[in-house]
Each structure stands twice: as structure tokens, then as C-alpha cells.
CSV table of C-alpha atoms in Angstrom, one decimal:
chain,number,residue,atom,x,y,z
Q,1,UNK,CA,20.2,-2.8,33.5
Q,2,UNK,CA,18.3,-3.8,36.6
Q,3,UNK,CA,14.5,-3.7,36.7
Q,4,UNK,CA,12.2,-3.5,39.7
Q,5,UNK,CA,8.4,-3.8,39.5
Q,6,UNK,CA,6.3,-1.6,41.7
Q,7,UNK,CA,2.6,-1.5,42.3
Q,8,UNK,CA,1.3,1.7,43.8
Q,9,UNK,CA,-2.0,1.0,45.7
Q,10,UNK,CA,-4.6,3.3,47.2
Q,11,UNK,CA,-4.6,6.0,44.4
Q,12,UNK,CA,-7.7,7.8,43.1
Q,13,UNK,CA,-7.6,5.5,40.0
Q,14,UNK,CA,-6.8,2.3,41.8
Q,15,UNK,CA,-3.5,0.4,41.4
Q,16,UNK,CA,-0.8,1.8,39.1
Q,17,UNK,CA,1.9,-0.6,37.9
Q,18,UNK,CA,5.3,0.4,36.8
Q,19,UNK,CA,8.9,-0.9,36.4
Q,20,UNK,CA,11.9,1.1,37.4
Q,21,UNK,CA,14.9,0.4,35.1
Q,22,UNK,CA,18.2,1.2,36.7
Q,23,UNK,CA,21.8,1.4,35.3
Q,24,UNK,CA,23.8,-1.7,35.8
Q,25,UNK,CA,25.7,-1.6,39.2
Q,26,UNK,CA,23.8,1.4,40.6
Q,27,UNK,CA,22.4,1.5,44.1
Q,28,UNK,CA,19.0,2.9,45.3
Q,29,UNK,CA,21.0,5.4,47.4
Q,30,UNK,CA,22.9,6.7,44.4
Q,31,UNK,CA,21.6,10.1,43.2
Q,32,UNK,CA,20.5,9.8,39.6
Q,33,UNK,CA,18.1,11.6,37.3
Q,34,UNK,CA,14.7,10.1,36.7
Q,35,UNK,CA,12.6,9.9,33.6
Q,36,UNK,CA,9.0,8.7,33.7
Q,37,UNK,CA,7.3,7.3,30.6
Q,38,UNK,CA,3.6,6.9,30.0
Q,39,UNK,CA,2.9,3.7,28.0
Q,40,UNK,CA,6.4,2.8,29.3
Q,41,UNK,CA,6.5,-0.9,28.2
Q,42,UNK,CA,5.5,0.2,24.7
Q,43,UNK,CA,8.1,2.9,24.6
Q,44,UNK,CA,10.7,0.3,25.6
Q,45,UNK,CA,9.5,-2.4,23.2
Q,46,UNK,CA,8.3,-0.5,20.2
Q,47,UNK,CA,10.3,2.7,20.3
Q,48,UNK,CA,13.5,1.3,21.8
Q,49,UNK,CA,13.6,4.0,24.5
Q,50,UNK,CA,16.0,2.3,26.8
Q,51,UNK,CA,18.5,1.6,24.0
Q,52,UNK,CA,18.5,5.2,22.9
Q,53,UNK,CA,19.2,6.4,26.4
Q,54,UNK,CA,21.9,3.9,26.9
Q,55,UNK,CA,23.6,4.8,23.7
Q,56,UNK,CA,23.4,8.5,24.6
Q,57,UNK,CA,25.1,7.8,27.9
Q,58,UNK,CA,27.8,5.8,26.3
Q,59,UNK,CA,28.5,8.6,23.8
Q,60,UNK,CA,28.7,11.1,26.7
Q,61,UNK,CA,25.6,13.0,25.8
Q,62,UNK,CA,23.6,12.1,28.8
Q,63,UNK,CA,24.3,10.9,32.4
Q,64,UNK,CA,23.2,7.5,33.6
Q,65,UNK,CA,19.6,7.7,34.7
Q,66,UNK,CA,16.7,5.7,36.0
Q,67,UNK,CA,13.6,5.2,33.9
Q,68,UNK,CA,10.1,4.5,35.3
Q,69,UNK,CA,8.1,2.6,32.7
Q,70,UNK,CA,4.4,3.3,33.6
Q,71,UNK,CA,1.8,0.8,32.6
Q,72,UNK,CA,-1.3,2.6,31.4
Q,73,UNK,CA,-3.9,0.3,32.8
Q,74,UNK,CA,-7.3,1.5,31.4
Q,75,UNK,CA,-5.6,3.9,29.1
Q,76,UNK,CA,-8.3,6.1,27.8
Q,77,UNK,CA,-10.0,6.5,31.2
Q,78,UNK,CA,-6.7,7.5,32.8
Q,79,UNK,CA,-4.8,9.5,30.1
Q,80,UNK,CA,-7.7,11.4,28.6
Q,81,UNK,CA,-7.4,14.5,30.8
Q,82,UNK,CA,-8.5,12.7,34.0
Q,83,UNK,CA,-7.7,14.9,37.0
Q,84,UNK,CA,-7.9,11.8,39.3
Q,85,UNK,CA,-5.1,10.2,37.3
Q,86,UNK,CA,-3.1,13.4,37.5
Q,87,UNK,CA,-3.5,13.3,41.3
Q,88,UNK,CA,-2.6,9.6,41.4
Q,89,UNK,CA,0.6,10.3,39.4
Q,90,UNK,CA,1.8,13.4,41.2
Q,91,UNK,CA,0.6,12.6,44.8
Q,92,UNK,CA,1.1,8.8,44.9
Q,93,UNK,CA,3.3,7.4,42.1
Q,94,UNK,CA,6.1,10.0,41.9
Q,95,UNK,CA,6.5,10.2,45.7
Q,96,UNK,CA,6.7,6.4,45.9
Q,97,UNK,CA,9.5,6.3,43.3
Q,98,UNK,CA,11.3,9.2,44.9
Q,99,UNK,CA,11.1,7.5,48.3
Q,100,UNK,CA,12.5,4.3,46.9
Q,101,UNK,CA,15.3,5.8,44.8
Q,102,UNK,CA,17.5,8.8,45.6
Q,103,UNK,CA,16.9,11.2,42.7
Q,104,UNK,CA,18.9,14.1,41.3
Q,105,UNK,CA,16.5,17.1,40.9
Q,106,UNK,CA,13.0,16.9,39.7
Q,107,UNK,CA,12.0,14.1,37.3
Q,108,UNK,CA,11.2,14.5,33.6
Q,109,UNK,CA,8.1,12.9,32.1
Q,110,UNK,CA,7.3,11.8,28.6
Q,111,UNK,CA,4.2,10.6,26.7
Q,112,UNK,CA,2.7,10.2,23.3
Q,113,UNK,CA,-0.8,10.9,22.1
Q,114,UNK,CA,-3.1,10.7,25.2
Q,115,UNK,CA,0.0,10.0,27.2
Q,116,UNK,CA,1.3,13.5,26.3
Q,117,UNK,CA,-2.0,15.1,27.3
Q,118,UNK,CA,-1.9,13.3,30.6
Q,119,UNK,CA,1.7,14.5,31.2
Q,120,UNK,CA,0.8,18.1,30.5
Q,121,UNK,CA,-2.3,17.9,32.8
Q,122,UNK,CA,-0.3,16.4,35.6
Q,123,UNK,CA,2.2,19.3,35.6
Q,124,UNK,CA,-0.6,21.8,35.0
Q,125,UNK,CA,-2.5,20.7,38.0
Q,126,UNK,CA,0.5,20.1,40.2
Q,127,UNK,CA,3.1,22.6,38.9
Q,128,UNK,CA,6.6,22.0,40.1
Q,129,UNK,CA,6.4,18.2,40.0
Q,130,UNK,CA,8.5,17.8,36.9
Q,131,UNK,CA,11.6,19.6,35.5
Q,132,UNK,CA,10.7,18.7,31.9
Q,133,UNK,CA,7.9,17.5,29.7
Q,134,UNK,CA,8.5,15.6,26.4
Q,135,UNK,CA,5.1,15.6,24.7
Q,136,UNK,CA,4.8,13.6,21.4
Q,137,UNK,CA,1.8,14.1,19.1
Q,138,UNK,CA,-0.3,15.2,22.0
Q,139,UNK,CA,-4.1,14.7,21.8
Q,140,UNK,CA,-4.8,18.4,22.4
Q,141,UNK,CA,-8.3,18.2,20.8
Q,142,UNK,CA,-10.2,21.4,20.2
Q,143,UNK,CA,-13.8,22.0,19.4
Q,144,UNK,CA,-14.4,23.2,15.8
Q,145,UNK,CA,-10.9,21.8,14.8
Q,146,UNK,CA,-10.7,18.1,15.5
Q,147,UNK,CA,-13.3,15.6,14.3
Q,148,UNK,CA,-13.1,13.4,17.3
Q,149,UNK,CA,-16.5,14.1,18.9
Q,150,UNK,CA,-17.3,10.4,19.0
Q,151,UNK,CA,-14.3,9.8,21.4
Q,152,UNK,CA,-15.8,8.8,24.8
Q,153,UNK,CA,-13.8,11.4,26.7
Q,154,UNK,CA,-14.1,14.2,24.1
Q,155,UNK,CA,-15.7,16.7,26.5
Q,156,UNK,CA,-13.1,16.1,29.2
Q,157,UNK,CA,-10.2,16.6,26.8
Q,158,UNK,CA,-11.5,19.7,25.1
Q,159,UNK,CA,-12.5,21.2,28.5
Q,160,UNK,CA,-8.9,20.8,29.7
Q,161,UNK,CA,-7.4,22.2,26.5
Q,162,UNK,CA,-9.8,25.2,26.8
Q,163,UNK,CA,-8.7,25.7,30.4
Q,164,UNK,CA,-5.0,25.8,29.3
Q,165,UNK,CA,-5.9,28.3,26.6
Q,166,UNK,CA,-7.6,30.6,29.0
Q,167,UNK,CA,-4.6,31.0,31.3
Q,168,UNK,CA,-3.1,34.4,31.2
Q,169,UNK,CA,0.4,33.7,32.6
Q,170,UNK,CA,2.9,30.9,32.9
Q,171,UNK,CA,1.8,27.9,34.9
Q,172,UNK,CA,5.0,26.0,35.3
Q,173,UNK,CA,8.8,26.5,34.9
Q,174,UNK,CA,9.2,23.0,33.5
Q,175,UNK,CA,10.9,22.9,30.1
Q,176,UNK,CA,8.5,21.7,27.5
Q,177,UNK,CA,9.3,20.0,24.2
Q,178,UNK,CA,6.6,19.0,21.8
Q,179,UNK,CA,7.1,16.9,18.7
Q,180,UNK,CA,4.6,16.1,16.0
Q,181,UNK,CA,4.7,14.4,12.7
Q,182,UNK,CA,4.2,16.5,9.6
Q,183,UNK,CA,1.8,14.0,8.1
Q,184,UNK,CA,-0.5,13.4,11.1
Q,185,UNK,CA,-3.9,14.9,12.1
Q,186,UNK,CA,-2.7,16.2,15.4
Q,187,UNK,CA,-0.3,18.7,13.9
Q,188,UNK,CA,-2.6,21.7,14.0
Q,189,UNK,CA,-3.6,21.3,17.6
Q,190,UNK,CA,0.0,20.8,18.6
Q,191,UNK,CA,1.0,24.0,16.8
Q,192,UNK,CA,-1.8,25.8,18.6
Q,193,UNK,CA,-0.8,24.3,22.0
Q,194,UNK,CA,2.8,25.3,21.5
Q,195,UNK,CA,1.8,28.9,20.6
Q,196,UNK,CA,-0.6,29.0,23.6
Q,197,UNK,CA,2.2,27.9,26.0
Q,198,UNK,CA,4.7,30.3,24.4
Q,199,UNK,CA,2.2,33.3,24.7
Q,200,UNK,CA,1.9,32.5,28.4
Q,201,UNK,CA,5.6,32.7,28.9
Q,202,UNK,CA,6.5,29.0,29.1
Q,203,UNK,CA,9.8,27.6,28.0
Q,204,UNK,CA,8.6,25.6,25.0
Q,205,UNK,CA,10.0,24.0,21.8
Q,206,UNK,CA,7.9,22.5,19.0
Q,207,UNK,CA,9.6,20.2,16.6
Q,208,UNK,CA,7.7,19.3,13.5
Q,209,UNK,CA,9.3,16.2,12.1
Q,210,UNK,CA,8.8,13.8,9.2
Q,211,UNK,CA,6.4,11.0,10.1
Q,212,UNK,CA,3.0,10.0,11.3
Q,213,UNK,CA,1.2,9.1,14.6
Q,214,UNK,CA,3.1,5.9,15.2
Q,215,UNK,CA,5.9,4.4,17.3
Q,216,UNK,CA,8.6,4.5,14.5
Q,217,UNK,CA,8.0,8.3,14.1
Q,218,UNK,CA,8.2,8.8,17.9
Q,219,UNK,CA,11.4,6.8,18.0
Q,220,UNK,CA,13.0,9.0,15.3
Q,221,UNK,CA,12.1,12.1,17.3
Q,222,UNK,CA,14.2,11.0,20.3
Q,223,UNK,CA,17.5,12.1,18.7
Q,224,UNK,CA,18.0,15.0,19.1
Q,225,UNK,CA,14.8,16.3,20.7
Q,226,UNK,CA,14.4,14.0,23.8
Q,227,UNK,CA,18.2,13.9,24.3
Q,228,UNK,CA,18.5,17.6,24.1
Q,229,UNK,CA,15.7,18.1,26.7
Q,230,UNK,CA,17.2,15.6,29.1
Q,231,UNK,CA,20.7,17.1,28.6
Q,232,UNK,CA,19.2,20.3,30.1
Q,233,UNK,CA,16.9,18.8,32.8
Q,234,UNK,CA,19.5,16.4,34.1
Q,235,UNK,CA,22.3,19.0,34.2
Q,236,UNK,CA,20.9,21.3,36.9
Q,237,UNK,CA,17.8,21.1,39.1
Q,238,UNK,CA,15.1,23.6,38.2
Q,239,UNK,CA,13.8,25.8,41.0
Q,240,UNK,CA,10.1,26.0,41.9
Q,241,UNK,CA,7.8,28.1,39.7
Q,242,UNK,CA,7.6,31.8,40.3
Q,243,UNK,CA,5.7,34.7,38.8
Q,244,UNK,CA,8.7,35.9,36.8
Q,245,UNK,CA,8.4,35.0,33.2
Q,246,UNK,CA,11.0,32.7,31.6
Q,247,UNK,CA,12.2,33.1,28.0
Q,248,UNK,CA,10.0,31.1,25.7
Q,249,UNK,CA,10.7,29.9,22.2
Q,250,UNK,CA,9.2,27.8,19.5
Q,251,UNK,CA,11.6,26.0,17.2
Q,252,UNK,CA,9.9,24.5,14.1
Q,253,UNK,CA,12.4,21.8,13.1
Q,254,UNK,CA,12.7,19.9,9.9
Q,255,UNK,CA,9.2,20.8,8.5
Q,256,UNK,CA,8.3,18.2,5.9
Q,257,UNK,CA,5.3,17.0,4.0
Q,258,UNK,CA,5.6,13.2,4.4
Q,259,UNK,CA,7.0,10.5,6.6
């Protein structure tokens, strides 16, 4: 695989660094799907993301694709429901990558914990940017449910989650897959977020899987859940959002009580 490092300057949160990993022998002008990953270097190193995607391609389950590994920078400040980061991602980073590489359809984005929250907020504030969202153990904190009041960006996170909950109709036509470990504290708020999105008419799956809030558990969720999402979002481009409701579903998968 080839790897090109990019620094996007002039964004509302300063410089954003990323590396675009490309299939061996591919050209920038070759039209390929694109996956963006928050905490990208950690996903590659600790969850073996690139290996999983490569193996899925070799087995015929996924097409070859590019992966943009996003470095978090000041992670909490950016990923904790920061609208300035959402603007940086959707108005600066994504256009820069799409200009540099010919892309098939709209990209898919993934993230874990606060990275999942940031991915949802980006599409919520700029609907139509992404074809799919893969949200792992999202930090969808709620007042009176989560004991995280000491977190420095608690108010910003809970305000955004409340904003999502108050929406009366579908916000985006992106396909949304949530995964959460059966033994982690974020399970309840992930279940509530999935049901909220489903009630609004979003196309959403929730997979409750054995595991905790850690990289090995997130790695184990890739197959089949990430692969299944990418198999859909890379197969045919999704049109822009409309007011017509899409079918919505929640699939509780492999509910378990331990890792």
C-alpha cells in the first residue's frame, strides 16, 4: 500500500494532519471509494484496520479503497462535539482529499468513543457529506444517565446529544451503524441514540457485541459490521438527503454479558 501525508491548514481548529493509504499500484486519478477514520493511526496500529480491509478485498467482500487516517491532534477539544472541528472536517479536510484523489461516491467515516461522536456531529451539521457512518462505542453522554460531569466538555457533548434528540425528522440519508460492547458503560446511551435515530427515520443498525471500551473489542466488531456497511456504501452512491423517509431498522446483534 502507498501512503501520502497531508496537512490541511487554515481550518477553524488549525492544522489537521492525515495520511491517505492507497491500494498498491493505484493512481490518484483512479476512481475508488474512500473511508475516513478518526484516530486513524490508532485504528491502523491497535485495531489492524488496514489489514482487515485488505483481507476483505482479497476475499471479494469489498472493492479496493483508499483510507484517510486522521490524526486527532488535541483530541478532546476537537472530538467532543466541537462544531468548529465539524466545519474543519467537512469544509476543509474532506474537500482537500476529494480534490487530490478521484473518489467513487461519497466517503464513509468511522470513529470510536469521542471519535464516533465527532463523526455523527459532522454529518448532522453538514448532511450529505458522508454515505455511511460507522460509530463505535459513541460517547453520546446524557444528563441524568452518565456520570461524566467532570469531563471538561460535558456541557458541549450533552447539548449536542439533546439537539439530536429534539429533531422531529430524519437529518441525513447516510447509512448509520453503531456498535457497542455489552460490558461497557456507554451501552445505554448508544441504545438510546440508536432508537432516537430510528424514530426520526434514519437508516440505522445497532450491534451489541461482546466486549468493552477498548481497541480489541472495536477490532472484533469490524467483521461483519464495518465490512457489511462498506459493502453497501461502496456499491452505489447515495443521493442527497430528501424529506422522504427511508426505512429504518435496529438490529441487536449477539447480545452478551461479558467480553
